[in-house]
Amino acid sequence: MAHRSTQIRQLLTKDLPLDKAAPQLRYAIKRALAGHEADRLQSLARSLVADLKRQNLLFRVAIEGQSDGRHDYFLVRDTDRLLDLAILRPTAEPIDLPSASDLIPPMPRPAIPDSPPSNSLVDFVGMLGAMEHAQDLEIGFPQSGETGTILDSILRLLERFTPQFDLYVLLFGDEILPEGPRRVFNIDPAEQASGWLGLRKPTFSAYIPTLEELPRFIRQRYPDPDRQRTFASAVAVPLYQPLEGTSLDEKGSAAGLLFLVAHERWGKKPLLRLAKRLSSFVTRRWQHQREVNQRIHTDSLTRVYNRAFFDSQFTLELERAQRAERPLSLVICDIDHFKAINDRYQHHNGDRILKMVARCMREELRRIDHVCRIGGEEFALILPETDPEAACEVMGRLVNTPFREDIIHQGTTELVTVTCSFGVATFPAGGADAFELYRKADAMLFLSKDLGRNQCHFWNPQGDHYQLKPRGED
């Protein structure tokens, strides 16, 4: 009994936000704590939980593997604290409070009701608000910056809190999609051309009362006896991609559609309001995840991508090229005589040279290209949709780029000019997998260095590797 009283006192003094309670309740709790009124503390604590719940400051959550009825887990808004409030039960029954988890239908699933459960929208929207304030509940897959992977991780997070719904994203572009159970799909051109997807304006939402109107990739998942997944109705709302370098409240163009499939009848307007709220949440998480990926994948010195990004992104870009049967070129670059530059001008000036070279290469490439620093003075360029002729045009610009930087050496300003050596291999002729393509591009780099540096070589299967030098040189 003493242990139980100690636990309740800790909840009231440390774990629950007592300062958010109604004034009279807060005063009563403080009096009971000061007077050691153990008999009143449990009932006052239950009143505090109910008050916080009404203010959307406390939310019941379901924890996977903890469905034995011995726990009552609650999330405190604006924190990542997860509290087990089973200690407050007067009997063996759970705390009787309306919450999002109360909407989980018992198994087997009952008949579909004619109207949504009471207070469900308030609880659900409130729960989303709490999750937005606890962004560290789950970070997606930081090893990948792919849109499909990021969105899949967000839907998996929401799935834990929304067992009464199924969530899917239909993307308008051709994105690399994660393996495993599919929540994210690319739009089917045939359905877009013939169905309501093609008639819908980009900013319009849609109410879907029948299963037949769902896109094929989603429709084929119903019914699912193993998960007792049923279809009552669905809505589709625009999903906007976040804008780079802006606040979380700003959004860009429509990236696709978010589908909310309900297992029970909720009505058109409640579902649309809920789906729009979810879409906003997904966009915010998307930007948060992208910023995390940016920090993880950016070289701290040159601000281009790092080796970790290259290892994952090169494989993904090659998979995309293979699927679309489109070319992809890989360039390996090395700054000539960089050790001598470091020895003569010292390392801090060597760093300035590295940053200058990275900046110049980035300025010569497209937004869809990737500049990666993969070693000390070694860079890799990933050029999607680039065949040998286009790669030759790109390298023609790079070998003629003046890599120059003003540095201060021994008290005077000196203009330092450096050159670079390059090697290029292009898919599919240059190799069918990432290792083979990298090996051949690297071999072409060493050929350029062996033949005098400051040039580029292009691999070809006949062995007649084309050489490209700066203008004015033989």
Steps between C-alpha positions, in 0.01 A plus 500: 500500500789735588664422166176579316470833681861587409433426134189722499691784668769478232235517227352813656828677577724400209334314214163671440484873412327614818542866402256445210218384728198711589582736793265338753624150416862612516440656842332183631785281382763722659310494831474119488871469423598737781270327748603147394136413432575170329135397486408802285804496270376221275160659433662842450752347261216348299331838489823656378531239222141569391564876502819469295321269260224755443769761419663267243816492712492126569431221252463128539720300263519135407838329539570199283530184709339665807137400455466287816280758678752563777622834362348836411755692299457874447703752304558846652473773239809714430723225640610152402388361839294181491331429835337182627199619702370155594588592859197730503243230431246460778428146378642261244331701225699750290455872556165594349594797282411570136812475280615403154586150617139449611409499131687172441217254431508171690580179317306371322405833345139604568252614240574839343317772695286764331690792655852564629578449870451812713800726572712296256603793283604709798709217642657413168595855404628560852716190480654626175579828673683315775698298245603818321646626826691173551690482172762273655250216550640345184751602237447329166777341297778761506712290264262582217374833374255342258152649509333157501708378795441815705123492444484129578673559835248775585203279415646219710522741794137608456388140456572429867256771607231453234388134504150614400634632166734396221728763348652501152685749283473509122791696348476684170867440410708192433660440839709215636268318741603307812473125518255318725129574566405783271355825631648726232429455128578674174199604298390263224503695169205298370284582804606862485395522136163326531367546854413778742869548581546662163193723534579626851661842529834496689364675812166313516413226748278201429252294701506131403188313615562173311794263486498495119598868485829447685820474293582143409807473726291589805177329394664157475583509874132461598363290654792360701380218730841467672486859633121522495535807278164619367395794285225743598603817314808704416619847408794630299658838572802676345837431661737793460876472497682732740697793366873500567631765736155614620300461818308183572173680427583570135440246228588453136322337210284190530719189511212254500186396685455378855231232526320447830299175499254457787385165637184656641251757372616849593327719246647714227584822686666343807720281281606793281589713803697215647683424174599864449637511854697183432631639171633807682661278761669284233638809322645634824660167587628473143685830531632405843631168365653670197684745723631210710615323184667819380702529819599133489587495130685833460878534513568753775787671313387529139120486558457249217378146568726260690609139450205357694258676265693385195495135608120499534399747230717356223336160547152655502566709188636194321189302595284779359703503177469123468126506553442784254766371257664843505872591502695601809856631510743483790801735521791451738716809550829566678673836561847482347802529730284585800758374752753748364241778536444408864873481568571838343198704606403312819182309570268793567570628146463146370151504649425820305607324180272205575203729557574693181518185286176366648327833437620521138384146419162562657455817292563307176246225569122469506281482809435129442875425498685417821847621602649283775829522685602136543857543624760761592531668161280255308149575375230297326234647270174310442340612173151349443353498148848556355623290206865502375441796268338708773772397745761617251329840483495527882865402529591745225383776732671357807845443348492860379380643831761730660542359851651809666496638852659798673685392814714679755846346522785646705317830534423552132201413282573245231277367222530121497386301197446124517402238246300180530507155342178317413375154409153423361296181455141492375221250561412269332813453286733567793351239732175362632566545873637774723829326577583441133411854397708649782796273420507609138461870575782471753718322242439787258606747772830318548551494124456879494757538778746260338484694173585837654199610709267796421286291261209260483457148364172328408469124525362308203462124448728494193797612710551820298452732795429853382733769636386858563746780577453873565479724196840593361671177607585211272 
